[in-house]
């Protein structure tokens, strides 16, 4: 009888050990599953935020407000993916342009006037306003009052 109880004790302890191992394994699999779900969610969030940033950089909507269609440049599509390779290409292209600008004789002679001349040639000129077309009634009244007071002063000095 003594031996049979010892076997029962071994089987009970081994059963407990197996149960503990199974509980541990189930906890680990649940944790891995929840981490995988969290990772997928964060991946989706990153993708959404990246797409929002790309939409923010897309200024093609503003092309309707440009004054002349011939001055409009074709805009990049929202499909442009900002990844390491594209970023490196862009940096390389811009650095070549910068080297070209720095080596240009007009820029070396007077950088500020060269930049100003470049902007005048590339940017559209604002429309020339006709005199007094956008002035408010208050501004017109102020002018008329000032001119009337100046006329009164002139009359006073010319009559004496």
JSON list of C-alpha atoms in Angstrom, two decimals:
[
{"chain": "A", "resi": 1, "resn": "UNK", "atom": "CA", "xyz": [0.00, 0.00, 0.00]},
{"chain": "A", "resi": 2, "resn": "UNK", "atom": "CA", "xyz": [2.79, 2.36, 0.74]},
{"chain": "A", "resi": 3, "resn": "UNK", "atom": "CA", "xyz": [4.08, 2.11, -2.78]},
{"chain": "A", "resi": 4, "resn": "UNK", "atom": "CA", "xyz": [0.75, 2.71, -4.42]},
{"chain": "A", "resi": 5, "resn": "UNK", "atom": "CA", "xyz": [0.29, 5.97, -2.51]},
{"chain": "A", "resi": 6, "resn": "UNK", "atom": "CA", "xyz": [3.78, 7.01, -3.58]},
{"chain": "A", "resi": 7, "resn": "UNK", "atom": "CA", "xyz": [2.85, 6.38, -7.22]},
{"chain": "A", "resi": 8, "resn": "UNK", "atom": "CA", "xyz": [-0.34, 8.36, -6.75]},
{"chain": "A", "resi": 9, "resn": "UNK", "atom": "CA", "xyz": [1.74, 11.19, -5.27]},
{"chain": "A", "resi": 10, "resn": "UNK", "atom": "CA", "xyz": [4.09, 11.13, -8.28]},
{"chain": "A", "resi": 11, "resn": "UNK", "atom": "CA", "xyz": [1.24, 11.12, -10.69]},
{"chain": "A", "resi": 12, "resn": "UNK", "atom": "CA", "xyz": [-0.41, 14.01, -8.82]},
{"chain": "A", "resi": 13, "resn": "UNK", "atom": "CA", "xyz": [2.78, 16.07, -8.80]},
{"chain": "A", "resi": 14, "resn": "UNK", "atom": "CA", "xyz": [3.48, 15.28, -12.43]},
{"chain": "A", "resi": 15, "resn": "UNK", "atom": "CA", "xyz": [-0.11, 16.21, -13.29]},
{"chain": "A", "resi": 16, "resn": "UNK", "atom": "CA", "xyz": [0.34, 19.51, -11.46]},
{"chain": "A", "resi": 17, "resn": "UNK", "atom": "CA", "xyz": [3.57, 20.16, -13.31]},
{"chain": "A", "resi": 18, "resn": "UNK", "atom": "CA", "xyz": [1.92, 19.42, -16.65]},
{"chain": "A", "resi": 19, "resn": "UNK", "atom": "CA", "xyz": [-1.02, 21.68, -15.78]},
{"chain": "A", "resi": 20, "resn": "UNK", "atom": "CA", "xyz": [1.35, 24.49, -14.83]},
{"chain": "A", "resi": 21, "resn": "UNK", "atom": "CA", "xyz": [3.26, 24.07, -18.09]},
{"chain": "A", "resi": 22, "resn": "UNK", "atom": "CA", "xyz": [0.01, 24.07, -20.09]},
{"chain": "A", "resi": 23, "resn": "UNK", "atom": "CA", "xyz": [-1.20, 27.20, -18.30]},
{"chain": "A", "resi": 24, "resn": "UNK", "atom": "CA", "xyz": [2.13, 28.86, -18.98]},
{"chain": "A", "resi": 25, "resn": "UNK", "atom": "CA", "xyz": [2.00, 27.91, -22.67]},
{"chain": "A", "resi": 26, "resn": "UNK", "atom": "CA", "xyz": [-1.57, 29.17, -23.05]},
{"chain": "A", "resi": 27, "resn": "UNK", "atom": "CA", "xyz": [-0.63, 32.46, -21.38]},
{"chain": "A", "resi": 28, "resn": "UNK", "atom": "CA", "xyz": [2.32, 32.84, -23.73]},
{"chain": "A", "resi": 29, "resn": "UNK", "atom": "CA", "xyz": [0.23, 32.08, -26.84]},
{"chain": "A", "resi": 30, "resn": "UNK", "atom": "CA", "xyz": [-2.42, 34.59, -25.72]},
{"chain": "A", "resi": 31, "resn": "UNK", "atom": "CA", "xyz": [0.26, 37.22, -25.13]},
{"chain": "A", "resi": 32, "resn": "UNK", "atom": "CA", "xyz": [1.80, 36.56, -28.55]},
{"chain": "A", "resi": 33, "resn": "UNK", "atom": "CA", "xyz": [-1.63, 36.75, -30.17]},
{"chain": "A", "resi": 34, "resn": "UNK", "atom": "CA", "xyz": [-2.47, 40.05, -28.44]},
{"chain": "A", "resi": 35, "resn": "UNK", "atom": "CA", "xyz": [0.95, 41.50, -29.34]},
{"chain": "A", "resi": 36, "resn": "UNK", "atom": "CA", "xyz": [0.41, 40.48, -32.95]},
{"chain": "A", "resi": 37, "resn": "UNK", "atom": "CA", "xyz": [-2.96, 42.23, -32.94]},
{"chain": "A", "resi": 38, "resn": "UNK", "atom": "CA", "xyz": [-1.44, 45.36, -31.37]},
{"chain": "A", "resi": 39, "resn": "UNK", "atom": "CA", "xyz": [1.34, 45.33, -33.94]},
{"chain": "A", "resi": 40, "resn": "UNK", "atom": "CA", "xyz": [-1.17, 45.06, -36.79]},
{"chain": "A", "resi": 41, "resn": "UNK", "atom": "CA", "xyz": [-3.19, 47.95, -35.36]},
{"chain": "A", "resi": 42, "resn": "UNK", "atom": "CA", "xyz": [-0.14, 50.16, -34.98]},
{"chain": "A", "resi": 43, "resn": "UNK", "atom": "CA", "xyz": [0.94, 49.26, -38.52]},
{"chain": "A", "resi": 44, "resn": "UNK", "atom": "CA", "xyz": [-2.46, 50.37, -39.83]},
{"chain": "A", "resi": 45, "resn": "UNK", "atom": "CA", "xyz": [-2.22, 53.60, -37.82]},
{"chain": "A", "resi": 46, "resn": "UNK", "atom": "CA", "xyz": [1.22, 54.34, -39.24]},
{"chain": "A", "resi": 47, "resn": "UNK", "atom": "CA", "xyz": [-0.02, 53.68, -42.77]},
{"chain": "A", "resi": 48, "resn": "UNK", "atom": "CA", "xyz": [-3.02, 55.97, -42.24]},
{"chain": "A", "resi": 49, "resn": "UNK", "atom": "CA", "xyz": [-0.87, 58.76, -40.81]},
{"chain": "A", "resi": 50, "resn": "UNK", "atom": "CA", "xyz": [1.57, 58.42, -43.70]},
{"chain": "A", "resi": 51, "resn": "UNK", "atom": "CA", "xyz": [-1.29, 58.68, -46.19]},
{"chain": "A", "resi": 52, "resn": "UNK", "atom": "CA", "xyz": [-2.62, 61.76, -44.38]},
{"chain": "A", "resi": 53, "resn": "UNK", "atom": "CA", "xyz": [0.80, 63.38, -44.58]},
{"chain": "A", "resi": 54, "resn": "UNK", "atom": "CA", "xyz": [1.00, 62.65, -48.29]},
{"chain": "A", "resi": 55, "resn": "UNK", "atom": "CA", "xyz": [-2.44, 64.17, -48.80]},
{"chain": "A", "resi": 56, "resn": "UNK", "atom": "CA", "xyz": [-1.32, 67.25, -46.87]},
{"chain": "A", "resi": 57, "resn": "UNK", "atom": "CA", "xyz": [1.62, 67.68, -49.24]},
{"chain": "A", "resi": 58, "resn": "UNK", "atom": "CA", "xyz": [-0.61, 67.39, -52.31]},
{"chain": "A", "resi": 59, "resn": "UNK", "atom": "CA", "xyz": [-1.28, 70.98, -53.39]},
{"chain": "A", "resi": 60, "resn": "UNK", "atom": "CA", "xyz": [-2.92, 70.14, -56.72]},
{"chain": "A", "resi": 61, "resn": "UNK", "atom": "CA", "xyz": [-6.26, 71.33, -55.30]},
{"chain": "A", "resi": 62, "resn": "UNK", "atom": "CA", "xyz": [-4.86, 74.85, -55.15]},
{"chain": "A", "resi": 63, "resn": "UNK", "atom": "CA", "xyz": [-4.13, 74.85, -58.89]},
{"chain": "A", "resi": 64, "resn": "UNK", "atom": "CA", "xyz": [-7.64, 76.17, -59.54]},
{"chain": "A", "resi": 65, "resn": "UNK", "atom": "CA", "xyz": [-6.70, 79.42, -57.84]},
{"chain": "A", "resi": 66, "resn": "UNK", "atom": "CA", "xyz": [-3.57, 80.07, -59.88]},
{"chain": "A", "resi": 67, "resn": "UNK", "atom": "CA", "xyz": [-3.95, 83.02, -62.26]},
{"chain": "A", "resi": 68, "resn": "UNK", "atom": "CA", "xyz": [-2.48, 81.47, -65.40]},
{"chain": "A", "resi": 69, "resn": "UNK", "atom": "CA", "xyz": [-2.70, 77.84, -66.46]},
{"chain": "A", "resi": 70, "resn": "UNK", "atom": "CA", "xyz": [0.53, 78.02, -68.46]},
{"chain": "A", "resi": 71, "resn": "UNK", "atom": "CA", "xyz": [2.42, 78.71, -65.22]},
{"chain": "A", "resi": 72, "resn": "UNK", "atom": "CA", "xyz": [1.03, 75.65, -63.49]},
{"chain": "A", "resi": 73, "resn": "UNK", "atom": "CA", "xyz": [3.37, 72.76, -62.98]},
{"chain": "A", "resi": 74, "resn": "UNK", "atom": "CA", "xyz": [2.12, 69.19, -63.01]},
{"chain": "A", "resi": 75, "resn": "UNK", "atom": "CA", "xyz": [1.71, 68.12, -59.41]},
{"chain": "A", "resi": 76, "resn": "UNK", "atom": "CA", "xyz": [2.92, 64.88, -57.94]},
{"chain": "A", "resi": 77, "resn": "UNK", "atom": "CA", "xyz": [0.30, 62.26, -57.46]},
{"chain": "A", "resi": 78, "resn": "UNK", "atom": "CA", "xyz": [-0.63, 61.05, -54.01]},
{"chain": "A", "resi": 79, "resn": "UNK", "atom": "CA", "xyz": [0.82, 57.67, -54.99]},
{"chain": "A", "resi": 80, "resn": "UNK", "atom": "CA", "xyz": [4.35, 58.99, -54.36]},
{"chain": "A", "resi": 81, "resn": "UNK", "atom": "CA", "xyz": [5.69, 56.85, -51.57]},
{"chain": "A", "resi": 82, "resn": "UNK", "atom": "CA", "xyz": [8.19, 58.40, -49.21]},
{"chain": "A", "resi": 83, "resn": "UNK", "atom": "CA", "xyz": [10.65, 55.63, -48.61]},
{"chain": "A", "resi": 84, "resn": "UNK", "atom": "CA", "xyz": [14.38, 55.51, -48.11]},
{"chain": "A", "resi": 85, "resn": "UNK", "atom": "CA", "xyz": [15.21, 55.05, -51.79]},
{"chain": "A", "resi": 86, "resn": "UNK", "atom": "CA", "xyz": [12.99, 57.93, -53.00]},
{"chain": "A", "resi": 87, "resn": "UNK", "atom": "CA", "xyz": [14.25, 60.17, -50.22]},
{"chain": "A", "resi": 88, "resn": "UNK", "atom": "CA", "xyz": [17.86, 59.45, -51.20]},
{"chain": "A", "resi": 89, "resn": "UNK", "atom": "CA", "xyz": [17.09, 60.24, -54.86]},
{"chain": "A", "resi": 90, "resn": "UNK", "atom": "CA", "xyz": [15.44, 63.50, -53.85]},
{"chain": "A", "resi": 91, "resn": "UNK", "atom": "CA", "xyz": [18.35, 64.49, -51.60]},
{"chain": "A", "resi": 92, "resn": "UNK", "atom": "CA", "xyz": [20.83, 63.69, -54.35]},
{"chain": "A", "resi": 93, "resn": "UNK", "atom": "CA", "xyz": [18.85, 65.69, -56.93]},
{"chain": "A", "resi": 94, "resn": "UNK", "atom": "CA", "xyz": [18.50, 68.70, -54.63]},
{"chain": "A", "resi": 95, "resn": "UNK", "atom": "CA", "xyz": [22.17, 68.62, -53.64]},
{"chain": "A", "resi": 96, "resn": "UNK", "atom": "CA", "xyz": [23.16, 68.64, -57.33]},
{"chain": "A", "resi": 97, "resn": "UNK", "atom": "CA", "xyz": [20.90, 71.65, -57.88]},
{"chain": "A", "resi": 98, "resn": "UNK", "atom": "CA", "xyz": [22.42, 73.39, -54.87]},
{"chain": "A", "resi": 99, "resn": "UNK", "atom": "CA", "xyz": [25.95, 72.75, -56.18]},
{"chain": "A", "resi": 100, "resn": "UNK", "atom": "CA", "xyz": [24.90, 74.14, -59.57]},
{"chain": "A", "resi": 101, "resn": "UNK", "atom": "CA", "xyz": [23.44, 77.27, -57.97]},
{"chain": "A", "resi": 102, "resn": "UNK", "atom": "CA", "xyz": [26.53, 77.84, -55.82]},
{"chain": "A", "resi": 103, "resn": "UNK", "atom": "CA", "xyz": [28.81, 77.51, -58.83]},
{"chain": "A", "resi": 104, "resn": "UNK", "atom": "CA", "xyz": [26.75, 79.91, -60.98]},
{"chain": "A", "resi": 105, "resn": "UNK", "atom": "CA", "xyz": [28.64, 83.19, -61.61]},
{"chain": "A", "resi": 106, "resn": "UNK", "atom": "CA", "xyz": [25.59, 85.41, -61.01]},
{"chain": "A", "resi": 107, "resn": "UNK", "atom": "CA", "xyz": [25.04, 83.80, -57.61]},
{"chain": "A", "resi": 108, "resn": "UNK", "atom": "CA", "xyz": [28.71, 84.13, -56.72]},
{"chain": "A", "resi": 109, "resn": "UNK", "atom": "CA", "xyz": [28.69, 87.83, -57.65]},
{"chain": "A", "resi": 110, "resn": "UNK", "atom": "CA", "xyz": [25.54, 88.81, -55.73]},
{"chain": "A", "resi": 111, "resn": "UNK", "atom": "CA", "xyz": [23.51, 85.98, -54.13]},
{"chain": "A", "resi": 112, "resn": "UNK", "atom": "CA", "xyz": [20.55, 88.07, -52.98]},
{"chain": "A", "resi": 113, "resn": "UNK", "atom": "CA", "xyz": [19.91, 89.72, -56.35]},
{"chain": "A", "resi": 114, "resn": "UNK", "atom": "CA", "xyz": [20.35, 86.35, -58.09]},
{"chain": "A", "resi": 115, "resn": "UNK", "atom": "CA", "xyz": [17.69, 84.81, -55.86]},
{"chain": "A", "resi": 116, "resn": "UNK", "atom": "CA", "xyz": [15.40, 87.81, -56.35]},
{"chain": "A", "resi": 117, "resn": "UNK", "atom": "CA", "xyz": [15.82, 87.63, -60.13]},
{"chain": "A", "resi": 118, "resn": "UNK", "atom": "CA", "xyz": [15.10, 83.90, -60.07]},
{"chain": "A", "resi": 119, "resn": "UNK", "atom": "CA", "xyz": [11.92, 84.44, -58.06]},
{"chain": "A", "resi": 120, "resn": "UNK", "atom": "CA", "xyz": [10.75, 87.23, -60.38]},
{"chain": "A", "resi": 121, "resn": "UNK", "atom": "CA", "xyz": [11.22, 84.96, -63.38]},
{"chain": "A", "resi": 122, "resn": "UNK", "atom": "CA", "xyz": [9.63, 81.85, -61.90]},
{"chain": "A", "resi": 123, "resn": "UNK", "atom": "CA", "xyz": [6.82, 83.22, -59.71]},
{"chain": "A", "resi": 124, "resn": "UNK", "atom": "CA", "xyz": [3.67, 84.69, -61.25]},
{"chain": "A", "resi": 125, "resn": "UNK", "atom": "CA", "xyz": [3.34, 88.44, -60.86]},
{"chain": "A", "resi": 126, "resn": "UNK", "atom": "CA", "xyz": [0.40, 89.65, -58.76]},
{"chain": "A", "resi": 127, "resn": "UNK", "atom": "CA", "xyz": [-2.26, 91.44, -60.81]},
{"chain": "A", "resi": 128, "resn": "UNK", "atom": "CA", "xyz": [-1.81, 95.20, -60.96]},
{"chain": "A", "resi": 129, "resn": "UNK", "atom": "CA", "xyz": [-4.68, 96.90, -59.15]},
{"chain": "A", "resi": 130, "resn": "UNK", "atom": "CA", "xyz": [-6.38, 99.93, -60.60]},
{"chain": "A", "resi": 131, "resn": "UNK", "atom": "CA", "xyz": [-6.16, 103.01, -58.47]},
{"chain": "A", "resi": 132, "resn": "UNK", "atom": "CA", "xyz": [-8.70, 103.02, -55.67]},
{"chain": "A", "resi": 133, "resn": "UNK", "atom": "CA", "xyz": [-10.47, 99.85, -56.78]},
{"chain": "A", "resi": 134, "resn": "UNK", "atom": "CA", "xyz": [-10.17, 97.94, -53.50]},
{"chain": "A", "resi": 135, "resn": "UNK", "atom": "CA", "xyz": [-10.33, 100.81, -51.06]},
{"chain": "A", "resi": 136, "resn": "UNK", "atom": "CA", "xyz": [-13.10, 100.83, -48.54]},
{"chain": "A", "resi": 137, "resn": "UNK", "atom": "CA", "xyz": [-15.55, 103.65, -48.02]},
{"chain": "A", "resi": 138, "resn": "UNK", "atom": "CA", "xyz": [-13.89, 104.58, -44.72]},
{"chain": "A", "resi": 139, "resn": "UNK", "atom": "CA", "xyz": [-10.54, 105.10, -46.43]},
{"chain": "A", "resi": 140, "resn": "UNK", "atom": "CA", "xyz": [-12.18, 107.25, -49.11]},
{"chain": "A", "resi": 141, "resn": "UNK", "atom": "CA", "xyz": [-13.94, 109.35, -46.47]},
{"chain": "A", "resi": 142, "resn": "UNK", "atom": "CA", "xyz": [-10.69, 109.85, -44.55]},
{"chain": "A", "resi": 143, "resn": "UNK", "atom": "CA", "xyz": [-8.99, 111.02, -47.72]},
{"chain": "A", "resi": 144, "resn": "UNK", "atom": "CA", "xyz": [-11.78, 113.40, -48.60]},
{"chain": "A", "resi": 145, "resn": "UNK", "atom": "CA", "xyz": [-11.72, 114.85, -45.06]},
{"chain": "A", "resi": 146, "resn": "UNK", "atom": "CA", "xyz": [-7.95, 115.28, -45.21]},
{"chain": "A", "resi": 147, "resn": "UNK", "atom": "CA", "xyz": [-8.11, 116.93, -48.62]},
{"chain": "A", "resi": 148, "resn": "UNK", "atom": "CA", "xyz": [-10.90, 119.24, -47.44]},
{"chain": "A", "resi": 149, "resn": "UNK", "atom": "CA", "xyz": [-8.88, 120.30, -44.39]},
{"chain": "A", "resi": 150, "resn": "UNK", "atom": "CA", "xyz": [-5.82, 120.91, -46.59]},
{"chain": "A", "resi": 151, "resn": "UNK", "atom": "CA", "xyz": [-7.95, 123.02, -48.97]},
{"chain": "A", "resi": 152, "resn": "UNK", "atom": "CA", "xyz": [-9.28, 125.05, -46.04]},
{"chain": "A", "resi": 153, "resn": "UNK", "atom": "CA", "xyz": [-5.72, 125.69, -44.84]},
{"chain": "A", "resi": 154, "resn": "UNK", "atom": "CA", "xyz": [-4.67, 126.78, -48.32]},
{"chain": "A", "resi": 155, "resn": "UNK", "atom": "CA", "xyz": [-7.61, 129.20, -48.54]},
{"chain": "A", "resi": 156, "resn": "UNK", "atom": "CA", "xyz": [-6.71, 130.72, -45.21]},
{"chain": "A", "resi": 157, "resn": "UNK", "atom": "CA", "xyz": [-3.11, 131.35, -46.22]},
{"chain": "A", "resi": 158, "resn": "UNK", "atom": "CA", "xyz": [-3.90, 132.48, -49.76]},
{"chain": "A", "resi": 159, "resn": "UNK", "atom": "CA", "xyz": [-6.48, 135.05, -48.60]},
{"chain": "A", "resi": 160, "resn": "UNK", "atom": "CA", "xyz": [-4.05, 136.73, -46.19]}
]
